[in-house]
Amino acid sequence: MTLVSVSSSPRITAISRLTALRVPPTVALAFAVIAIVIAWSLAPSLFTSHDPASGVPADKLLGPSAAHWFGTDHLGRDLYTRVVYGTASSVTSALIAVVIAAVAGGLIGLLAGFLGGWMDIVLARLVDVLLAIPNFLLAVIVVTAIGFDTTNAAVATGVSAVAVFARVMRSEVIKTRQAVFVEASFLMGGSRWHILLRHVLPNASRSVLPLAVLQFGLSILVIASLAFLGYGDPPPASDWGLLISIGKDYLKWPWLVYAPAFVTIATVLSANRISRWLRKTD
Amino acid sequence: MAPQDRLTATFTRAERVAPTPLRSIPQLRVDGLSVSYGPHEVVTNVSFELGRGESLALIGESGSGKSTIARAVLRLLPSGGHATGRVAFDGQEVLGISERGFRPLRGRAIGFVPQDPANSLNPVRTIGAQAQEAAALLDEPDKAIRKQLILETFAQVGLDTPLRVYDSYPHQLSGGMLQRVLIGLAILPRPALLVADEPTSALDVTIQKRILDLLTRLQHDLKISLLLITHDLAIAAERADALVVLKDGVIQEAGRTASVFSSPASAYAKKLRADVPALNPDRYAALRDTGFRSLKTGQAPKIEVSAVTKTFTVDGKALTAVDDLSFSVPAGTTHALVGESGSGKTTTVRLLLGLEGPDTGSISVAGEQITGRSPEALRTVWRHLQLVYQNPFTSLDPTWTIERLVREPLDRFKIGTRKERDERVREALADVGLGEHLLSRKPGALSGGQRQRVAIARSLVLKPDVIVLDEPTSALDVSVQAGIVEVLLSLQTTLGLTYVFVSHDLALVRQLAHTVSVMHRGRIVEHGTVADIFDNPQQPYTRSLLASIPSGGDDVAHMRTRAFG
């Protein structure tokens, strides 16, 4: 007599799982936008043949047309090319910022949540201090301290986002720590560190991914704002924020502001949409 | 005048939407009902009839579609649910009409009693405030009169202090009281049909009986037709006039209770009848034999608990969870700890495993003292003592594969080489009847029964002497439960394991235990072999527990017809 039992819900097969993971059209669009942005940052020369740094002065301040998709700026440079070449620093910086925030914040949250007691109190108050300082102000202070560079702006943004990750990770860890399977592992001879690294961390970090995607979008905004104020790479770099900053002096030719702004908005909205979708499918 | 008569006389019932009913029109007639959520069809071509003043039970396991049918009748399907077919209430079609046309019926003519009383009431509003919502269906403009009617209904459903209940918040009342409140609110507008969706499955077994008695009494006093949804065949057999057995949304068998129950025609109904513990107390007699023999030969006890007391301080008040507890379990037998919620069973389990330390007394397992051990020392005991948790959905790490989960104890205790560990994992899975193809899956891909088997395999892989099982099947369907019980008993016969089985389900205990301790409010009320407890109970609490087991017996059904005509 065999006691092998077949799964009583045949609907949970691999095929139906894929169809259940059906991507809504807005999410597919968001993925496409992010894919284009990442492609721009990795290989900008594939997308455009113009030069971002030098232009033809005779062609200055032309409106958007078939030859120049976003028009030209006050020095005759193709704006589309400048946006594409500026993506690298914007996106890479945002990624650096998110990685710093996720790793540092995650570690702080993990230790605070798992160890509890004095460690928890000290770390949580440290996080409170970070949260009390306005995000942007903290980023400006850090950049002023370590130098005017987009990479430094990225580090600054990352530091200011550490608090968010720490808070989320800490609450997830506290929740997971009380799970039944954690106690079960304890009964099976698991040591504290084994439980922390092998049980608590994988479960608690499941909610960190949507947060990281969201923070990616926010970091792009902060870095663009820092560049707008001049805290990023100096010209002739073409950070999106710097482009908007240059464009604000030429408001009679609005595409100089609209084009980089539109690209920034599209990227951040796409990151938001993907983050929301990730939360729902988890 | 009796409360119910005064209630009826106080307001007229002219608002029934249906035309003057004839005796031949059934109260509810469902014809070819099919419900689907998107592409999945969960109910297929279901048809049944409920006569006036009668009761019909929809029986099925989880996923059988019984709750979906109830919700389709009430037009409360969640978004994405689509119902086709015909549902006629009092001769009038209700499935096809507009929501505006149906709304006067919902609550007024068709009442609903939900499953979980604790989650069905708003926790931040008083019972009275929520009862006023139900009373608004009466079209009675005077608030004072409405309150009076509510209080009278509370008295009618057996709440002794209606005014106190009226002013309480849901968390201040017990589960049984809350369910009475919900039943009261459902019958307040005097519906013609009452749909009860598993009204007692969240309640203790003695409360369960009282609530079911209440429903039967109300049904006969107020001439309400009852559509009862349940997974328990014994309850359905006792309380319903007709049965409909469902599986995967398809009717397996339907008919009058007496005939379906005594001679089921379909294979599924036969299997269901064979799986219900209350109806088959001697099913596993052969497998339990070795245990009974061990009992007789008077082996040395594997577990000894003596004079254990544990008190918790909650909100400044001392709560005695376990009071002077003593029992011993001989090797190779199953000892059942039976009790309702609050009896101290869970605390006893945690004390047995050393997760809590008792205030006084001592516990020893397999000759080793548990009390007074440091956590590191306890670890060595846990090599021989394992626990299977109640909820298979939370006791397995969802991010681990089955293979790693079952291998974890071997890895932690560093037993054998990697190859030997893999071999032991396969053995353990084969012992519980799971195939090797599940090794690389994660728990999310497994059903509840499969997950619990994985949990049992995980506890077996260390080859312990004692396994403590904390209500291991209460979250599972009755057929799945039968499979797991069989696995447990056959393992006990072959490996000589000792079990401590905690449960509130007396019928199940009768099937698989050798000795029983009945717990009530932290004390052991009665203790003895299964035969002693079930055939010859001494204590009144034990007797009331035994009386609450729904046996589906003919004696109860006859009592019902005799009492209510």
PDB file of N, CA, C and O in Angstrom, chain A residues 1 3-9 11-12 17 180-181 183-191 194 198-199 202-203 206, chain B residues 40-41 350 355 379 382 386-387 389 394-400 404 408-409 412-413 433 447 450 453 458 486-487:
ATOM      1  N   MET A   1       0.856  -1.195   0.000  1.00  0.00           N
ATOM      2  CA  MET A   1       0.000   0.000   0.000  1.00  0.00           C
ATOM      3  C   MET A   1       0.887   1.237   0.000  1.00  0.00           C
ATOM      4  O   MET A   1       1.830   1.315   0.770  1.00  0.00           O
ATOM      5  N   LEU A   3       1.436   5.324   0.297  1.00  0.00           N
ATOM      6  CA  LEU A   3       0.825   6.495   0.904  1.00  0.00           C
ATOM      7  C   LEU A   3       1.240   7.762   0.180  1.00  0.00           C
ATOM      8  O   LEU A   3       1.112   8.836   0.707  1.00  0.00           O
ATOM      9  N   VAL A   4       1.793   7.607  -1.036  1.00  0.00           N
ATOM     10  CA  VAL A   4       2.232   8.810  -1.748  1.00  0.00           C
ATOM     11  C   VAL A   4       1.014   9.651  -2.070  1.00  0.00           C
ATOM     12  O   VAL A   4       0.047   9.168  -2.643  1.00  0.00           O
ATOM     13  N   SER A   5       1.032  10.868  -1.691  1.00  0.00           N
ATOM     14  CA  SER A   5      -0.122  11.726  -1.954  1.00  0.00           C
ATOM     15  C   SER A   5       0.236  12.734  -3.039  1.00  0.00           C
ATOM     16  O   SER A   5       1.277  13.357  -3.005  1.00  0.00           O
ATOM     17  N   VAL A   6      -0.645  12.853  -3.982  1.00  0.00           N
ATOM     18  CA  VAL A   6      -0.461  13.850  -5.037  1.00  0.00           C
ATOM     19  C   VAL A   6      -0.986  15.173  -4.510  1.00  0.00           C
ATOM     20  O   VAL A   6      -1.923  15.196  -3.736  1.00  0.00           O
ATOM     21  N   SER A   7      -0.383  16.244  -4.921  1.00  0.00           N
ATOM     22  CA  SER A   7      -0.811  17.557  -4.445  1.00  0.00           C
ATOM     23  C   SER A   7      -2.298  17.742  -4.707  1.00  0.00           C
ATOM     24  O   SER A   7      -2.787  17.503  -5.798  1.00  0.00           O
ATOM     25  N   SER A   8      -3.011  18.132  -3.667  1.00  0.00           N
ATOM     26  CA  SER A   8      -4.452  18.204  -3.800  1.00  0.00           C
ATOM     27  C   SER A   8      -4.895  19.435  -4.575  1.00  0.00           C
ATOM     28  O   SER A   8      -6.048  19.576  -4.885  1.00  0.00           O
ATOM     29  N   SER A   9      -3.973  20.364  -4.852  1.00  0.00           N
ATOM     30  CA  SER A   9      -4.417  21.498  -5.662  1.00  0.00           C
ATOM     31  C   SER A   9      -3.650  21.476  -6.976  1.00  0.00           C
ATOM     32  O   SER A   9      -2.601  22.076  -7.107  1.00  0.00           O
ATOM     33  N   ARG A  11      -4.027  23.004  -9.481  1.00  0.00           N
ATOM     34  CA  ARG A  11      -3.935  24.279 -10.165  1.00  0.00           C
ATOM     35  C   ARG A  11      -2.584  24.937  -9.953  1.00  0.00           C
ATOM     36  O   ARG A  11      -2.179  25.780 -10.702  1.00  0.00           O
ATOM     37  N   ILE A  12      -1.878  24.559  -8.885  1.00  0.00           N
ATOM     38  CA  ILE A  12      -0.581  25.184  -8.642  1.00  0.00           C
ATOM     39  C   ILE A  12       0.495  24.434  -9.411  1.00  0.00           C
ATOM     40  O   ILE A  12       1.306  23.730  -8.855  1.00  0.00           O
ATOM     41  N   ARG A  17       1.453  29.093 -12.637  1.00  0.00           N
ATOM     42  CA  ARG A  17       2.156  30.076 -11.819  1.00  0.00           C
ATOM     43  C   ARG A  17       2.660  31.211 -12.707  1.00  0.00           C
ATOM     44  O   ARG A  17       2.618  32.372 -12.340  1.00  0.00           O
ATOM     45  N   VAL A 180       7.102  30.727  13.923  1.00  0.00           N
ATOM     46  CA  VAL A 180       7.152  29.384  14.483  1.00  0.00           C
ATOM     47  C   VAL A 180       8.359  28.622  13.960  1.00  0.00           C
ATOM     48  O   VAL A 180       9.024  27.889  14.701  1.00  0.00           O
ATOM     49  N   PHE A 181       8.694  28.828  12.669  1.00  0.00           N
ATOM     50  CA  PHE A 181       9.784  28.030  12.127  1.00  0.00           C
ATOM     51  C   PHE A 181      11.126  28.414  12.738  1.00  0.00           C
ATOM     52  O   PHE A 181      12.068  27.616  12.736  1.00  0.00           O
ATOM     53  N   GLU A 183      11.525  29.057  16.006  1.00  0.00           N
ATOM     54  CA  GLU A 183      11.600  28.253  17.221  1.00  0.00           C
ATOM     55  C   GLU A 183      11.843  26.791  16.858  1.00  0.00           C
ATOM     56  O   GLU A 183      12.560  26.076  17.571  1.00  0.00           O
ATOM     57  N   ALA A 184      11.235  26.344  15.751  1.00  0.00           N
ATOM     58  CA  ALA A 184      11.441  24.958  15.332  1.00  0.00           C
ATOM     59  C   ALA A 184      12.912  24.699  15.042  1.00  0.00           C
ATOM     60  O   ALA A 184      13.459  23.654  15.416  1.00  0.00           O
ATOM     61  N   SER A 185      13.564  25.655  14.403  1.00  0.00           N
ATOM     62  CA  SER A 185      14.988  25.489  14.114  1.00  0.00           C
ATOM     63  C   SER A 185      15.800  25.436  15.400  1.00  0.00           C
ATOM     64  O   SER A 185      16.773  24.689  15.510  1.00  0.00           O
ATOM     65  N   PHE A 186      15.379  26.248  16.363  1.00  0.00           N
ATOM     66  CA  PHE A 186      16.038  26.249  17.667  1.00  0.00           C
ATOM     67  C   PHE A 186      15.952  24.871  18.302  1.00  0.00           C
ATOM     68  O   PHE A 186      16.921  24.350  18.866  1.00  0.00           O
ATOM     69  N   LEU A 187      14.762  24.237  18.199  1.00  0.00           N
ATOM     70  CA  LEU A 187      14.573  22.909  18.770  1.00  0.00           C
ATOM     71  C   LEU A 187      15.373  21.861  18.033  1.00  0.00           C
ATOM     72  O   LEU A 187      15.594  20.770  18.546  1.00  0.00           O
ATOM     73  N   MET A 188      15.787  22.182  16.814  1.00  0.00           N
ATOM     74  CA  MET A 188      16.556  21.195  16.069  1.00  0.00           C
ATOM     75  C   MET A 188      18.044  21.437  16.189  1.00  0.00           C
ATOM     76  O   MET A 188      18.817  20.980  15.374  1.00  0.00           O
ATOM     77  N   GLY A 189      18.404  22.199  17.189  1.00  0.00           N
ATOM     78  CA  GLY A 189      19.820  22.371  17.467  1.00  0.00           C
ATOM     79  C   GLY A 189      20.431  23.563  16.767  1.00  0.00           C
ATOM     80  O   GLY A 189      21.645  23.706  16.737  1.00  0.00           O
ATOM     81  N   GLY A 190      19.613  24.444  16.182  1.00  0.00           N
ATOM     82  CA  GLY A 190      20.172  25.600  15.505  1.00  0.00           C
ATOM     83  C   GLY A 190      20.726  26.615  16.485  1.00  0.00           C
ATOM     84  O   GLY A 190      20.075  26.937  17.472  1.00  0.00           O
ATOM     85  N   SER A 191      21.896  27.147  16.193  1.00  0.00           N
ATOM     86  CA  SER A 191      22.453  28.178  17.064  1.00  0.00           C
ATOM     87  C   SER A 191      21.873  29.523  16.654  1.00  0.00           C
ATOM     88  O   SER A 191      21.247  29.667  15.616  1.00  0.00           O
ATOM     89  N   HIS A 194      23.136  30.741  13.299  1.00  0.00           N
ATOM     90  CA  HIS A 194      22.563  29.972  12.207  1.00  0.00           C
ATOM     91  C   HIS A 194      21.157  30.460  11.900  1.00  0.00           C
ATOM     92  O   HIS A 194      20.788  30.672  10.743  1.00  0.00           O
ATOM     93  N   ARG A 198      20.501  32.124   8.341  1.00  0.00           N
ATOM     94  CA  ARG A 198      19.873  31.199   7.402  1.00  0.00           C
ATOM     95  C   ARG A 198      18.367  31.273   7.404  1.00  0.00           C
ATOM     96  O   ARG A 198      17.721  30.887   6.453  1.00  0.00           O
ATOM     97  N   HIS A 199      17.761  31.708   8.508  1.00  0.00           N
ATOM     98  CA  HIS A 199      16.307  31.759   8.563  1.00  0.00           C
ATOM     99  C   HIS A 199      15.775  33.185   8.545  1.00  0.00           C
ATOM    100  O   HIS A 199      14.927  33.539   7.752  1.00  0.00           O
ATOM    101  N   PRO A 202      16.999  35.649   5.158  1.00  0.00           N
ATOM    102  CA  PRO A 202      16.298  35.454   3.881  1.00  0.00           C
ATOM    103  C   PRO A 202      14.837  35.864   3.938  1.00  0.00           C
ATOM    104  O   PRO A 202      14.312  36.427   2.987  1.00  0.00           O
ATOM    105  N   ASN A 203      14.176  35.610   5.057  1.00  0.00           N
ATOM    106  CA  ASN A 203      12.758  35.961   5.138  1.00  0.00           C
ATOM    107  C   ASN A 203      12.553  37.451   5.316  1.00  0.00           C
ATOM    108  O   ASN A 203      11.643  38.039   4.751  1.00  0.00           O
ATOM    109  N   ARG A 206      12.955  39.766   2.150  1.00  0.00           N
ATOM    110  CA  ARG A 206      12.023  39.668   1.033  1.00  0.00           C
ATOM    111  C   ARG A 206      11.324  40.987   0.772  1.00  0.00           C
ATOM    112  O   ARG A 206      10.957  41.301  -0.342  1.00  0.00           O
TER     113      ARG A 206
ATOM    114  N   HIS B  40     -10.869  29.940 -13.607  1.00  0.00           N
ATOM    115  CA  HIS B  40     -11.044  28.737 -12.792  1.00  0.00           C
ATOM    116  C   HIS B  40     -12.499  28.562 -12.404  1.00  0.00           C
ATOM    117  O   HIS B  40     -13.114  29.466 -11.858  1.00  0.00           O
ATOM    118  N   GLU B  41     -13.025  27.381 -12.655  1.00  0.00           N
ATOM    119  CA  GLU B  41     -14.391  27.100 -12.233  1.00  0.00           C
ATOM    120  C   GLU B  41     -14.331  26.401 -10.886  1.00  0.00           C
ATOM    121  O   GLU B  41     -13.765  25.316 -10.780  1.00  0.00           O
ATOM    122  N   ARG B 350       5.125  23.160  26.005  1.00  0.00           N
ATOM    123  CA  ARG B 350       6.350  23.956  26.102  1.00  0.00           C
ATOM    124  C   ARG B 350       7.163  23.557  27.329  1.00  0.00           C
ATOM    125  O   ARG B 350       8.399  23.577  27.298  1.00  0.00           O
ATOM    126  N   LEU B 355      11.096  24.572  26.759  1.00  0.00           N
ATOM    127  CA  LEU B 355      11.048  25.944  26.249  1.00  0.00           C
ATOM    128  C   LEU B 355      10.622  26.915  27.337  1.00  0.00           C
ATOM    129  O   LEU B 355      10.890  28.105  27.267  1.00  0.00           O
ATOM    130  N   ARG B 379      19.909  21.133  24.485  1.00  0.00           N
ATOM    131  CA  ARG B 379      20.139  20.766  23.086  1.00  0.00           C
ATOM    132  C   ARG B 379      20.427  19.268  22.966  1.00  0.00           C
ATOM    133  O   ARG B 379      19.987  18.614  22.026  1.00  0.00           O
ATOM    134  N   TRP B 382      17.215  17.387  23.054  1.00  0.00           N
ATOM    135  CA  TRP B 382      16.386  17.502  21.877  1.00  0.00           C
ATOM    136  C   TRP B 382      16.778  16.548  20.764  1.00  0.00           C
ATOM    137  O   TRP B 382      16.057  16.389  19.788  1.00  0.00           O
ATOM    138  N   GLN B 386      11.413  15.481  20.043  1.00  0.00           N
ATOM    139  CA  GLN B 386      11.099  16.448  19.000  1.00  0.00           C
ATOM    140  C   GLN B 386       9.648  16.891  19.076  1.00  0.00           C
ATOM    141  O   GLN B 386       8.818  16.257  19.744  1.00  0.00           O
ATOM    142  N   LEU B 387       9.349  17.987  18.380  1.00  0.00           N
ATOM    143  CA  LEU B 387       8.009  18.571  18.437  1.00  0.00           C
ATOM    144  C   LEU B 387       7.463  18.759  17.028  1.00  0.00           C
ATOM    145  O   LEU B 387       8.183  19.194  16.135  1.00  0.00           O
ATOM    146  N   TYR B 389       4.588  20.894  15.212  1.00  0.00           N
ATOM    147  CA  TYR B 389       3.727  22.024  15.538  1.00  0.00           C
ATOM    148  C   TYR B 389       2.334  21.872  14.936  1.00  0.00           C
ATOM    149  O   TYR B 389       2.097  21.082  14.036  1.00  0.00           O
ATOM    150  N   THR B 394       3.050  27.602   9.067  1.00  0.00           N
ATOM    151  CA  THR B 394       4.026  28.522   9.646  1.00  0.00           C
ATOM    152  C   THR B 394       5.231  27.823  10.244  1.00  0.00           C
ATOM    153  O   THR B 394       6.185  28.482  10.641  1.00  0.00           O
ATOM    154  N   SER B 395       5.212  26.491  10.332  1.00  0.00           N
ATOM    155  CA  SER B 395       6.332  25.842  11.004  1.00  0.00           C
ATOM    156  C   SER B 395       7.449  25.440  10.054  1.00  0.00           C
ATOM    157  O   SER B 395       8.463  24.905  10.487  1.00  0.00           O
ATOM    158  N   LEU B 396       7.285  25.712   8.746  1.00  0.00           N
ATOM    159  CA  LEU B 396       8.351  25.429   7.790  1.00  0.00           C
ATOM    160  C   LEU B 396       8.809  26.730   7.170  1.00  0.00           C
ATOM    161  O   LEU B 396       7.977  27.534   6.749  1.00  0.00           O
ATOM    162  N   ASP B 397      10.126  26.934   7.122  1.00  0.00           N
ATOM    163  CA  ASP B 397      10.655  28.162   6.534  1.00  0.00           C
ATOM    164  C   ASP B 397      10.304  28.223   5.048  1.00  0.00           C
ATOM    165  O   ASP B 397      10.694  27.345   4.281  1.00  0.00           O
ATOM    166  N   PRO B 398       9.542  29.250   4.633  1.00  0.00           N
ATOM    167  CA  PRO B 398       9.074  29.275   3.236  1.00  0.00           C
ATOM    168  C   PRO B 398      10.171  29.471   2.202  1.00  0.00           C
ATOM    169  O   PRO B 398       9.935  29.232   1.014  1.00  0.00           O
ATOM    170  N   THR B 399      11.377  29.892   2.652  1.00  0.00           N
ATOM    171  CA  THR B 399      12.424  30.126   1.661  1.00  0.00           C
ATOM    172  C   THR B 399      13.357  28.924   1.500  1.00  0.00           C
ATOM    173  O   THR B 399      14.258  28.963   0.666  1.00  0.00           O
ATOM    174  N   TRP B 400      13.146  27.862   2.267  1.00  0.00           N
ATOM    175  CA  TRP B 400      14.010  26.685   2.185  1.00  0.00           C
ATOM    176  C   TRP B 400      13.372  25.609   1.332  1.00  0.00           C
ATOM    177  O   TRP B 400      12.159  25.489   1.280  1.00  0.00           O
ATOM    178  N   ARG B 404      16.313  20.545   2.270  1.00  0.00           N
ATOM    179  CA  ARG B 404      17.124  21.216   3.285  1.00  0.00           C
ATOM    180  C   ARG B 404      16.385  21.259   4.625  1.00  0.00           C
ATOM    181  O   ARG B 404      16.994  21.139   5.684  1.00  0.00           O
ATOM    182  N   GLU B 408      17.802  19.563   8.090  1.00  0.00           N
ATOM    183  CA  GLU B 408      18.328  20.534   9.049  1.00  0.00           C
ATOM    184  C   GLU B 408      18.731  19.926  10.391  1.00  0.00           C
ATOM    185  O   GLU B 408      19.819  20.240  10.884  1.00  0.00           O
ATOM    186  N   PRO B 409      17.910  19.080  11.006  1.00  0.00           N
ATOM    187  CA  PRO B 409      18.355  18.538  12.300  1.00  0.00           C
ATOM    188  C   PRO B 409      19.679  17.773  12.186  1.00  0.00           C
ATOM    189  O   PRO B 409      20.535  17.873  13.060  1.00  0.00           O
ATOM    190  N   ARG B 412      22.459  20.339  11.904  1.00  0.00           N
ATOM    191  CA  ARG B 412      22.719  21.068  13.161  1.00  0.00           C
ATOM    192  C   ARG B 412      23.413  20.195  14.188  1.00  0.00           C
ATOM    193  O   ARG B 412      24.253  20.657  14.927  1.00  0.00           O
ATOM    194  N   PHE B 413      23.001  18.934  14.257  1.00  0.00           N
ATOM    195  CA  PHE B 413      23.614  18.049  15.243  1.00  0.00           C
ATOM    196  C   PHE B 413      24.818  17.316  14.682  1.00  0.00           C
ATOM    197  O   PHE B 413      25.385  16.453  15.350  1.00  0.00           O
ATOM    198  N   GLY B 433       5.420   8.772   3.472  1.00  0.00           N
ATOM    199  CA  GLY B 433       4.640   8.604   2.266  1.00  0.00           C
ATOM    200  C   GLY B 433       4.749   9.753   1.274  1.00  0.00           C
ATOM    201  O   GLY B 433       3.807  10.010   0.529  1.00  0.00           O
ATOM    202  N   SER B 447       0.601  21.147  -0.364  1.00  0.00           N
ATOM    203  CA  SER B 447      -0.659  21.347   0.335  1.00  0.00           C
ATOM    204  C   SER B 447      -0.428  21.235   1.844  1.00  0.00           C
ATOM    205  O   SER B 447       0.651  20.871   2.295  1.00  0.00           O
ATOM    206  N   GLN B 450       0.556  17.738   2.983  1.00  0.00           N
ATOM    207  CA  GLN B 450       1.938  17.415   2.619  1.00  0.00           C
ATOM    208  C   GLN B 450       2.919  18.152   3.521  1.00  0.00           C
ATOM    209  O   GLN B 450       3.942  17.601   3.935  1.00  0.00           O
ATOM    210  N   ARG B 453       3.207  16.439   6.758  1.00  0.00           N
ATOM    211  CA  ARG B 453       4.022  15.226   6.643  1.00  0.00           C
ATOM    212  C   ARG B 453       5.503  15.571   6.619  1.00  0.00           C
ATOM    213  O   ARG B 453       6.339  14.858   7.173  1.00  0.00           O
ATOM    214  N   ARG B 458      10.627  15.646   9.313  1.00  0.00           N
ATOM    215  CA  ARG B 458      11.717  16.403   9.922  1.00  0.00           C
ATOM    216  C   ARG B 458      11.926  15.983  11.363  1.00  0.00           C
ATOM    217  O   ARG B 458      13.057  15.940  11.849  1.00  0.00           O
ATOM    218  N   GLU B 486      -2.727   7.592  10.173  1.00  0.00           N
ATOM    219  CA  GLU B 486      -2.268   6.255   9.802  1.00  0.00           C
ATOM    220  C   GLU B 486      -0.744   6.200   9.764  1.00  0.00           C
ATOM    221  O   GLU B 486      -0.127   5.246  10.251  1.00  0.00           O
ATOM    222  N   VAL B 487      -0.146   7.250   9.195  1.00  0.00           N
ATOM    223  CA  VAL B 487       1.318   7.316   9.155  1.00  0.00           C
ATOM    224  C   VAL B 487       1.891   7.275  10.559  1.00  0.00           C
ATOM    225  O   VAL B 487       2.819   6.519  10.869  1.00  0.00           O
TER     226      VAL B 487
END
